[in-house]
Tab-separated table of C-alpha atoms in Angstrom:
chain	number	residue	atom	x	y	z
Q	1	MET	CA	81.055	102.290	116.938
Q	2	LYS	CA	83.443	105.144	117.715
Q	3	VAL	CA	85.673	106.109	114.793
Q	4	VAL	CA	88.689	108.405	115.012
Q	5	ILE	CA	89.275	110.156	111.684
Q	6	ALA	CA	92.837	111.468	111.279
Q	7	SER	CA	93.529	112.433	107.676
Q	8	ASP	CA	96.173	114.464	105.903
Q	9	SER	CA	95.254	116.832	103.074
Q	10	TYR	CA	94.796	115.660	99.492
Q	11	LYS	CA	97.039	118.134	97.676
Q	12	GLY	CA	95.210	120.285	95.162
Q	13	CYS	CA	91.932	118.656	96.089
Q	14	MET	CA	91.035	118.906	99.796
Q	15	THR	CA	92.507	120.345	102.968
Q	16	SER	CA	92.872	117.922	105.855
Q	17	SER	CA	89.772	119.412	107.506
Q	18	GLN	CA	87.734	118.958	104.328
Q	19	ALA	CA	88.954	115.387	103.962
Q	20	CYS	CA	87.957	114.574	107.553
Q	21	ASP	CA	84.520	116.104	106.939
Q	22	ARG	CA	83.974	113.993	103.826
Q	23	ILE	CA	85.014	110.788	105.571
Q	24	GLU	CA	82.677	111.581	108.451
Q	25	ALA	CA	79.815	112.262	106.029
Q	26	GLY	CA	80.324	108.900	104.350
Q	27	ILE	CA	80.422	107.035	107.673
Q	28	LEU	CA	77.271	108.661	109.040
Q	29	HIS	CA	75.422	108.190	105.758
Q	30	ALA	CA	76.171	104.483	106.013
Q	31	ASN	CA	75.227	104.304	109.683
Q	32	PRO	CA	74.107	107.437	111.608
Q	33	VAL	CA	74.489	105.596	114.926
Q	34	HIS	CA	78.282	105.754	114.735
Q	35	THR	CA	80.270	108.458	116.542
Q	36	CYS	CA	83.093	110.240	114.736
Q	37	VAL	CA	85.947	112.254	116.260
Q	38	LYS	CA	87.941	114.266	113.709
Q	39	TYR	CA	91.612	115.226	113.849
Q	40	PRO	CA	92.854	117.091	110.756
Q	41	MET	CA	96.516	116.147	110.348
Q	42	ALA	CA	99.753	117.418	108.790
Q	43	ASP	CA	103.361	116.217	108.771
Q	44	GLY	CA	105.236	119.478	108.340
Q	45	GLY	CA	104.324	120.060	104.719
Q	46	GLU	CA	101.807	122.310	103.042
Q	47	GLY	CA	98.888	123.117	105.352
Q	48	THR	CA	100.756	122.526	108.605
Q	49	ALA	CA	100.073	126.032	109.947
Q	50	ALA	CA	96.345	125.797	109.218
Q	51	VAL	CA	96.072	122.460	111.041
Q	52	PHE	CA	97.999	123.711	114.079
Q	53	CYS	CA	95.967	126.923	114.210
Q	54	ASP	CA	92.983	125.311	115.923
Q	55	VAL	CA	95.180	123.134	118.119
Q	56	ILE	CA	97.048	126.115	119.608
Q	57	HIS	CA	93.821	128.188	119.775
Q	58	GLY	CA	95.333	130.791	117.504
Q	59	LYS	CA	94.400	132.644	114.364
Q	60	MET	CA	95.923	132.907	110.918
Q	61	VAL	CA	97.848	136.158	110.519
Q	62	THR	CA	99.171	137.755	107.351
Q	63	CYS	CA	102.676	139.001	106.664
Q	64	GLN	CA	104.404	140.670	103.749
Q	65	THR	CA	107.184	138.552	102.288
Q	66	VAL	CA	108.540	137.361	98.926
Q	67	ASP	CA	108.238	134.109	97.016
Q	68	ALA	CA	111.130	131.950	95.869
Q	69	TYR	CA	111.831	134.363	92.982
Q	70	GLY	CA	111.642	137.607	94.936
Q	71	LYS	CA	108.075	138.566	94.000
Q	72	SER	CA	106.260	140.402	96.801
Q	73	ILE	CA	103.438	138.306	98.263
Q	74	HIS	CA	101.282	137.948	101.363
Q	75	ALA	CA	101.760	134.714	103.326
Q	76	HIS	CA	99.927	133.376	106.348
Q	77	TYR	CA	100.910	131.585	109.531
Q	78	ALA	CA	99.217	130.582	112.790
Q	79	TYR	CA	99.796	132.679	115.908
Q	80	ASN	CA	98.308	132.639	119.408
Q	81	GLY	CA	100.241	135.439	121.095
Q	82	SER	CA	103.288	133.362	122.014
Q	83	ILE	CA	103.555	130.459	119.541
Q	84	ALA	CA	103.871	130.868	115.781
Q	85	VAL	CA	103.456	127.961	113.366
Q	86	MET	CA	104.380	128.367	109.715
Q	87	ASP	CA	105.203	126.225	106.720
Q	88	VAL	CA	107.808	127.225	104.149
Q	89	ALA	CA	105.448	126.113	101.380
Q	90	SER	CA	103.296	129.183	102.088
Q	91	CYS	CA	105.931	131.495	100.571
Q	92	ILE	CA	108.478	129.384	98.644
Q	93	GLY	CA	106.252	126.395	97.914
Q	94	LEU	CA	106.995	124.246	94.878
Q	95	ASN	CA	103.334	124.325	93.859
Q	96	MET	CA	103.219	128.126	93.866
Q	97	THR	CA	104.981	128.231	90.494
Q	98	PRO	CA	103.808	126.386	87.356
Q	99	LYS	CA	106.169	123.577	86.423
Q	100	GLU	CA	107.214	125.195	83.151
Q	101	LYS	CA	108.200	128.434	84.947
Q	102	ARG	CA	110.283	126.929	87.761
Q	103	ASN	CA	113.982	127.811	87.902
Q	104	PRO	CA	115.598	126.349	91.020
Q	105	MET	CA	118.952	127.854	90.044
Q	106	VAL	CA	117.797	131.344	91.067
Q	107	ALA	CA	115.178	130.428	93.692
Q	108	SER	CA	115.916	131.498	97.264
Q	109	SER	CA	114.688	130.995	100.832
Q	110	TYR	CA	114.856	134.730	101.619
Q	111	GLY	CA	111.072	134.920	102.040
Q	112	VAL	CA	111.161	132.343	104.817
Q	113	GLY	CA	113.620	134.516	106.716
Q	114	LEU	CA	111.247	137.470	106.398
Q	115	MET	CA	108.386	135.367	107.779
Q	116	ILE	CA	110.466	134.279	110.773
Q	117	LYS	CA	111.421	137.897	111.465
Q	118	ASN	CA	107.757	138.913	111.259
Q	119	ALA	CA	106.817	136.319	113.878
Q	120	ILE	CA	109.613	137.516	116.169
Q	121	HIS	CA	108.473	141.127	115.713
Q	122	ARG	CA	104.928	140.117	116.732
Q	123	GLY	CA	106.321	138.757	119.989
Q	124	ALA	CA	106.514	135.013	119.337
Q	125	LYS	CA	108.495	133.108	121.958
Q	126	LYS	CA	108.328	129.781	120.156
Q	127	LEU	CA	108.318	128.975	116.444
Q	128	VAL	CA	107.302	125.743	114.766
Q	129	ILE	CA	108.246	125.664	111.095
Q	130	GLY	CA	107.250	122.930	108.655
Q	131	LEU	CA	109.785	122.310	105.904
Q	132	GLY	CA	107.811	120.202	103.434
Q	133	GLY	CA	106.951	121.288	99.897
Q	134	SER	CA	109.708	123.838	99.295
Q	135	GLY	CA	110.808	124.866	95.817
Q	136	THR	CA	114.344	125.994	96.694
Q	137	ASN	CA	117.787	124.414	96.979
Q	138	ASP	CA	119.918	127.338	98.179
Q	139	GLY	CA	121.185	125.749	101.399
Q	140	GLY	CA	119.246	128.272	103.477
Q	141	MET	CA	121.409	131.076	102.086
Q	142	GLY	CA	118.339	133.292	101.718
Q	143	ILE	CA	117.399	132.934	105.369
Q	144	LEU	CA	120.884	133.939	106.465
Q	145	ARG	CA	120.676	136.980	104.191
Q	146	ALA	CA	117.334	137.977	105.732
Q	147	PHE	CA	119.031	137.939	109.147
Q	148	GLY	CA	121.839	140.220	108.075
Q	149	VAL	CA	124.533	137.929	106.661
Q	150	LYS	CA	126.149	139.200	103.470
Q	151	PHE	CA	127.931	137.066	100.885
Q	152	TYR	CA	130.786	138.259	98.669
Q	153	ASP	CA	132.755	136.818	95.774
Q	154	LYS	CA	136.527	137.106	95.368
Q	155	LYS	CA	136.112	140.541	93.761
Q	156	ARG	CA	134.181	141.717	96.828
Q	157	LYS	CA	130.951	141.898	94.855
Q	158	GLU	CA	127.881	141.105	96.952
Q	159	LEU	CA	126.048	137.945	95.932
Q	160	GLU	CA	122.321	137.274	95.873
Q	161	PRO	CA	121.112	134.012	97.472
Q	162	GLY	CA	120.646	131.120	95.051
Q	163	ILE	CA	122.299	128.013	93.662
Q	164	TYR	CA	124.523	129.959	91.250
Q	165	SER	CA	125.990	131.900	94.175
Q	166	LEU	CA	126.939	128.843	96.244
Q	167	LYS	CA	130.170	128.276	94.295
Q	168	LYS	CA	131.140	131.943	94.209
Q	169	ILE	CA	131.268	132.739	97.931
Q	170	ALA	CA	134.740	133.937	98.922
Q	171	PHE	CA	133.762	135.203	102.347
Q	172	MET	CA	130.724	135.946	104.512
Q	173	ASP	CA	130.117	139.061	106.599
Q	174	LYS	CA	128.124	138.261	109.751
Q	175	ARG	CA	128.622	141.549	111.584
Q	176	GLN	CA	124.935	142.428	111.221
Q	177	PHE	CA	123.726	138.908	112.017
Q	178	LYS	CA	121.832	138.330	115.218
Q	179	LYS	CA	120.647	134.824	116.020
Q	180	PRO	CA	116.981	134.816	117.056
Q	181	SER	CA	116.569	134.145	120.751
Q	182	ILE	CA	113.263	132.287	120.438
Q	183	GLU	CA	112.834	128.512	120.587
Q	184	ILE	CA	112.627	127.049	117.081
Q	185	ILE	CA	111.278	123.596	116.290
Q	186	VAL	CA	111.751	122.187	112.808
Q	187	ALA	CA	108.709	120.039	111.993
Q	188	CYS	CA	110.061	117.642	109.408
Q	189	ASP	CA	110.083	113.935	108.665
Q	190	VAL	CA	113.133	114.108	106.388
Q	191	LYS	CA	116.333	112.620	107.820
Q	192	ASN	CA	118.575	113.254	104.821
Q	193	HIS	CA	121.813	115.145	105.362
Q	194	LEU	CA	122.778	118.184	103.304
Q	195	LEU	CA	125.403	116.600	101.051
Q	196	GLY	CA	126.107	113.459	99.070
Q	197	PRO	CA	124.061	110.877	97.162
Q	198	GLU	CA	121.376	110.910	99.870
Q	199	GLY	CA	121.505	114.672	100.325
Q	200	ALA	CA	119.292	117.601	99.418
Q	201	THR	CA	120.307	117.926	95.766
Q	202	TYR	CA	120.373	114.281	94.700
Q	203	ILE	CA	117.205	113.205	96.517
Q	204	PHE	CA	114.931	116.224	96.202
Q	205	GLY	CA	116.482	118.231	93.372
Q	206	ALA	CA	114.667	116.564	90.488
Q	207	GLN	CA	111.207	117.440	91.786
Q	208	LYS	CA	112.320	121.074	91.992
Q	209	GLY	CA	113.551	121.169	88.411
Q	210	ILE	CA	117.233	120.312	88.780
Q	211	PHE	CA	118.431	118.066	85.954
Q	212	THR	CA	120.364	114.877	86.640
Q	213	ASN	CA	123.439	116.161	84.792
Q	214	GLN	CA	123.523	119.225	87.085
Q	215	MET	CA	123.402	117.403	90.385
Q	216	LYS	CA	127.087	116.529	90.770
Q	217	ASP	CA	128.142	120.153	90.268
Q	218	ILE	CA	125.428	121.574	92.516
Q	219	ASP	CA	126.240	119.124	95.315
Q	220	HIS	CA	129.900	120.197	95.029
Q	221	TRP	CA	128.880	123.879	95.180
Q	222	MET	CA	126.756	123.103	98.232
Q	223	ALA	CA	129.823	121.558	99.884
Q	224	LEU	CA	131.814	124.742	99.186
Q	225	TYR	CA	129.004	126.771	100.738
Q	226	ARG	CA	128.936	124.424	103.753
Q	227	ASP	CA	132.653	125.075	104.189
Q	228	LYS	CA	132.151	128.863	104.204
Q	229	VAL	CA	129.322	128.581	106.743
Q	230	GLN	CA	131.566	126.412	108.904
Q	231	GLN	CA	134.387	128.947	108.718
Q	232	THR	CA	132.009	131.761	109.654
Q	233	PHE	CA	129.745	130.147	112.271
Q	234	HIS	CA	131.957	127.243	113.407
Q	235	VAL	CA	129.284	124.654	112.723
Q	236	ASP	CA	129.151	121.856	110.145
Q	237	MET	CA	125.588	121.866	108.788
Q	238	ASP	CA	126.025	118.478	107.131
Q	239	VAL	CA	126.380	116.579	110.411
Q	240	TYR	CA	122.730	117.183	111.321
Q	241	GLU	CA	120.121	114.597	110.461
Q	242	GLY	CA	117.517	116.553	108.503
Q	243	SER	CA	119.977	119.197	107.284
Q	244	GLY	CA	119.014	118.331	103.709
Q	245	ALA	CA	115.352	119.196	104.264
Q	246	ALA	CA	113.882	122.003	102.140
Q	247	GLY	CA	117.000	122.338	100.030
Q	248	GLY	CA	119.277	122.902	103.016
Q	249	ILE	CA	117.019	125.160	105.078
Q	250	GLY	CA	117.133	122.405	107.681
Q	251	GLY	CA	120.905	122.784	107.891
Q	252	VAL	CA	120.779	126.525	108.623
Q	253	LEU	CA	117.982	126.231	111.191
Q	254	LEU	CA	119.517	123.247	112.996
Q	255	GLY	CA	123.151	124.312	112.764
Q	256	VAL	CA	123.260	128.115	112.819
Q	257	PHE	CA	119.947	128.891	114.570
Q	258	HIS	CA	120.246	125.923	116.975
Q	259	ALA	CA	116.715	124.694	116.305
Q	260	ARG	CA	115.645	121.194	117.283
Q	261	GLN	CA	113.984	118.770	114.920
Q	262	GLN	CA	110.867	116.708	115.517
Q	263	ALA	CA	108.783	114.731	113.048
Q	264	GLY	CA	105.796	116.891	112.154
Q	265	ILE	CA	103.251	114.151	112.727
Q	266	SER	CA	104.544	113.269	116.201
Q	267	LEU	CA	104.656	116.939	117.184
Q	268	LEU	CA	101.044	117.416	116.129
Q	269	MET	CA	99.851	114.286	117.919
Q	270	GLU	CA	101.580	115.441	121.097
Q	271	THR	CA	99.854	118.792	120.814
Q	272	ASN	CA	96.330	117.702	119.858
Q	273	HIS	CA	96.198	114.845	122.417
Q	274	MET	CA	94.654	112.459	119.888
Q	275	ALA	CA	95.767	109.462	121.945
Q	276	LYS	CA	92.976	109.981	124.476
Q	277	ASP	CA	90.344	109.343	121.782
Q	278	ILE	CA	92.211	106.466	120.168
Q	279	GLN	CA	92.383	104.648	123.512
Q	280	ASP	CA	88.640	103.977	123.586
Q	281	CYS	CA	87.752	103.978	119.871
Q	282	ASP	CA	86.770	100.977	117.743
Q	283	LEU	CA	88.380	102.018	114.459
Q	284	VAL	CA	90.873	104.584	113.158
Q	285	ILE	CA	90.598	105.920	109.608
Q	286	THR	CA	93.468	107.903	108.109
Q	287	GLY	CA	94.221	109.114	104.599
Q	288	GLU	CA	96.421	111.079	102.206
Q	289	GLY	CA	96.613	112.093	98.568
Q	290	GLN	CA	98.810	109.163	97.530
Q	291	THR	CA	100.008	106.188	99.501
Q	292	ASP	CA	103.281	104.661	98.332
Q	293	ALA	CA	106.653	103.565	99.692
Q	294	GLN	CA	107.341	107.130	100.895
Q	295	THR	CA	104.444	106.847	103.357
Q	296	MET	CA	106.727	104.732	105.539
Q	297	TYR	CA	109.013	107.740	106.105
Q	298	GLY	CA	106.994	109.611	108.712
Q	299	LYS	CA	103.945	110.532	106.637
Q	300	VAL	CA	100.590	111.012	108.359
Q	301	PRO	CA	99.163	107.477	107.870
Q	302	TYR	CA	102.389	105.963	109.187
Q	303	GLY	CA	102.385	108.142	112.305
Q	304	VAL	CA	98.694	107.576	112.974
Q	305	CYS	CA	99.116	103.818	112.621
Q	306	GLU	CA	102.078	103.787	115.000
Q	307	LEU	CA	99.984	105.536	117.651
Q	308	ALA	CA	96.984	103.260	117.097
Q	309	ASN	CA	99.211	100.189	117.376
Q	310	GLN	CA	100.089	101.219	120.934
Q	311	TYR	CA	96.458	100.654	121.888
Q	312	GLY	CA	95.751	97.709	119.590
Q	313	LYS	CA	93.309	99.639	117.405
Q	314	PRO	CA	92.683	98.717	113.732
Q	315	VAL	CA	93.607	101.314	111.087
Q	316	ILE	CA	92.264	101.774	107.565
Q	317	CYS	CA	93.842	104.191	105.076
Q	318	LEU	CA	91.787	105.927	102.368
Q	319	SER	CA	93.988	107.431	99.651
Q	320	GLY	CA	93.467	109.370	96.467
Q	321	ALA	CA	95.857	106.993	94.688
Q	322	LEU	CA	98.026	103.979	95.414
Q	323	GLY	CA	101.574	104.374	94.150
Q	324	LYS	CA	104.624	102.152	93.844
Q	325	GLY	CA	105.385	100.251	97.023
Q	326	TYR	CA	102.095	100.949	98.789
Q	327	GLN	CA	101.992	97.280	99.803
Q	328	ASP	CA	104.948	97.955	102.112
Q	329	VAL	CA	102.701	100.148	104.244
Q	330	TYR	CA	100.829	97.033	105.381
Q	331	GLN	CA	103.950	96.254	107.419
Q	332	THR	CA	102.832	98.999	109.811
Q	333	GLY	CA	99.861	96.857	110.808
Q	334	MET	CA	97.159	98.558	108.766
Q	335	ILE	CA	94.241	96.272	107.970
Q	336	GLY	CA	93.255	97.995	104.733
Q	337	ILE	CA	94.558	100.532	102.228
Q	338	PHE	CA	92.054	101.712	99.620
Q	339	SER	CA	92.009	104.173	96.725
Q	340	THR	CA	89.167	106.547	95.910
Q	341	ALA	CA	89.780	105.969	92.171
Q	342	ASP	CA	86.978	103.727	90.918
Q	343	ARG	CA	87.411	104.167	87.168
Q	344	ALA	CA	89.875	105.509	84.606
Q	345	MET	CA	89.941	109.314	84.578
Q	346	SER	CA	92.266	112.223	83.981
Q	347	PHE	CA	94.229	113.854	86.798
Q	348	HIS	CA	92.032	116.958	86.645
Q	349	GLN	CA	88.881	114.828	86.811
Q	350	ALA	CA	90.296	113.002	89.820
Q	351	LEU	CA	90.870	116.301	91.622
Q	352	ALA	CA	87.414	117.606	90.779
Q	353	GLN	CA	85.632	114.426	91.862
Q	354	GLY	CA	87.945	113.653	94.784
Q	355	PRO	CA	85.679	114.859	97.627
Q	356	GLU	CA	82.624	112.895	96.509
Q	357	LYS	CA	84.760	109.826	95.751
Q	358	LEU	CA	86.270	109.951	99.239
Q	359	GLU	CA	82.844	110.213	100.843
Q	360	ALA	CA	81.593	107.297	98.756
Q	361	LEU	CA	84.601	105.188	99.738
Q	362	ALA	CA	84.052	105.938	103.438
Q	363	TYR	CA	80.418	104.885	102.997
Q	364	SER	CA	81.407	101.548	101.443
Q	365	ILE	CA	84.125	100.844	104.005
Q	366	THR	CA	81.660	101.507	106.840
Q	367	LYS	CA	79.163	99.065	105.320
Q	368	LEU	CA	81.939	96.466	105.095
Q	369	VAL	CA	83.079	96.985	108.689
Q	370	ASP	CA	79.510	96.908	110.000
Q	371	GLY	CA	78.877	93.666	108.153
Q	372	LEU	CA	82.001	92.045	109.608
Q	373	ARG	CA	81.087	93.168	113.118
Q	374	LYS	CA	77.650	91.507	113.079
């Protein structure tokens, strides 16, 4: 039996490559006659650059930048001499700051702008940037600042990028701004617009530390900021599907930088040519840290299943946990969705034992499939 393994990472537990290795180990332990073909996957979130690195035959390079709070850090992205692939989570990632120390009101996307400039300086002609996992909600104000735009209040005092500054902008100075001339692709599965009840603040703000009673004001401030950007650059960021991604970074990249958006999973599958192996396989196994209703919105298992459906191949999903609405994912045509959790345990225990639990689950699933095929 030929099995295509196409798994996402298990956040805080395994990278996508490690997850694929564990699934393969479980399959071959159950039946060493089987053939496995591994495709580490990502959907534009944390780990996207590392997954693309092998696909584009590049290497991970280091650049000096700052995190969401202005602290100097080293971040990494994939580069092959002409194409750069980075994810915003590598410098302004939500998981980079302990929950109790997060302050989205002063967090900024400035570090992402520095990373983009570094890639341009290296000679990149094309940039793929994954927007998942960000810890900011500044509307991309920090990126604009990194590219020379200055923001002033009504007293002509320069403003620093961040949520608090959104409402204070009286005018923007773009005289030093120069739009990058490289091709930019936003790898993102989010379709939310910048503003409103389905926008960046209301939908993604809570996970970044914004309180419910703050959201109405912040969304209003974001609208004021959108207006100033429109006056300055003659583009309405809110009209773009995906403009609400990464706290509004999507809006700046799509509207001001004229990037194009593509779902991260579809972009990766186009690049790694996984379809050629799915065409003649017997089974596809995918996976992610948690499968729930959100999986239906362009996550790795959803994208993998869509591709497998084109060739009539069965798909099984192995997840670290099954969350609310996971049953909906069966509508994609998957034949099985299973959790590695086999007993009650703490979150930290689950992370520590995750790799061996995943391998054990792959072993059991292989035994089941082999038995049904007899």
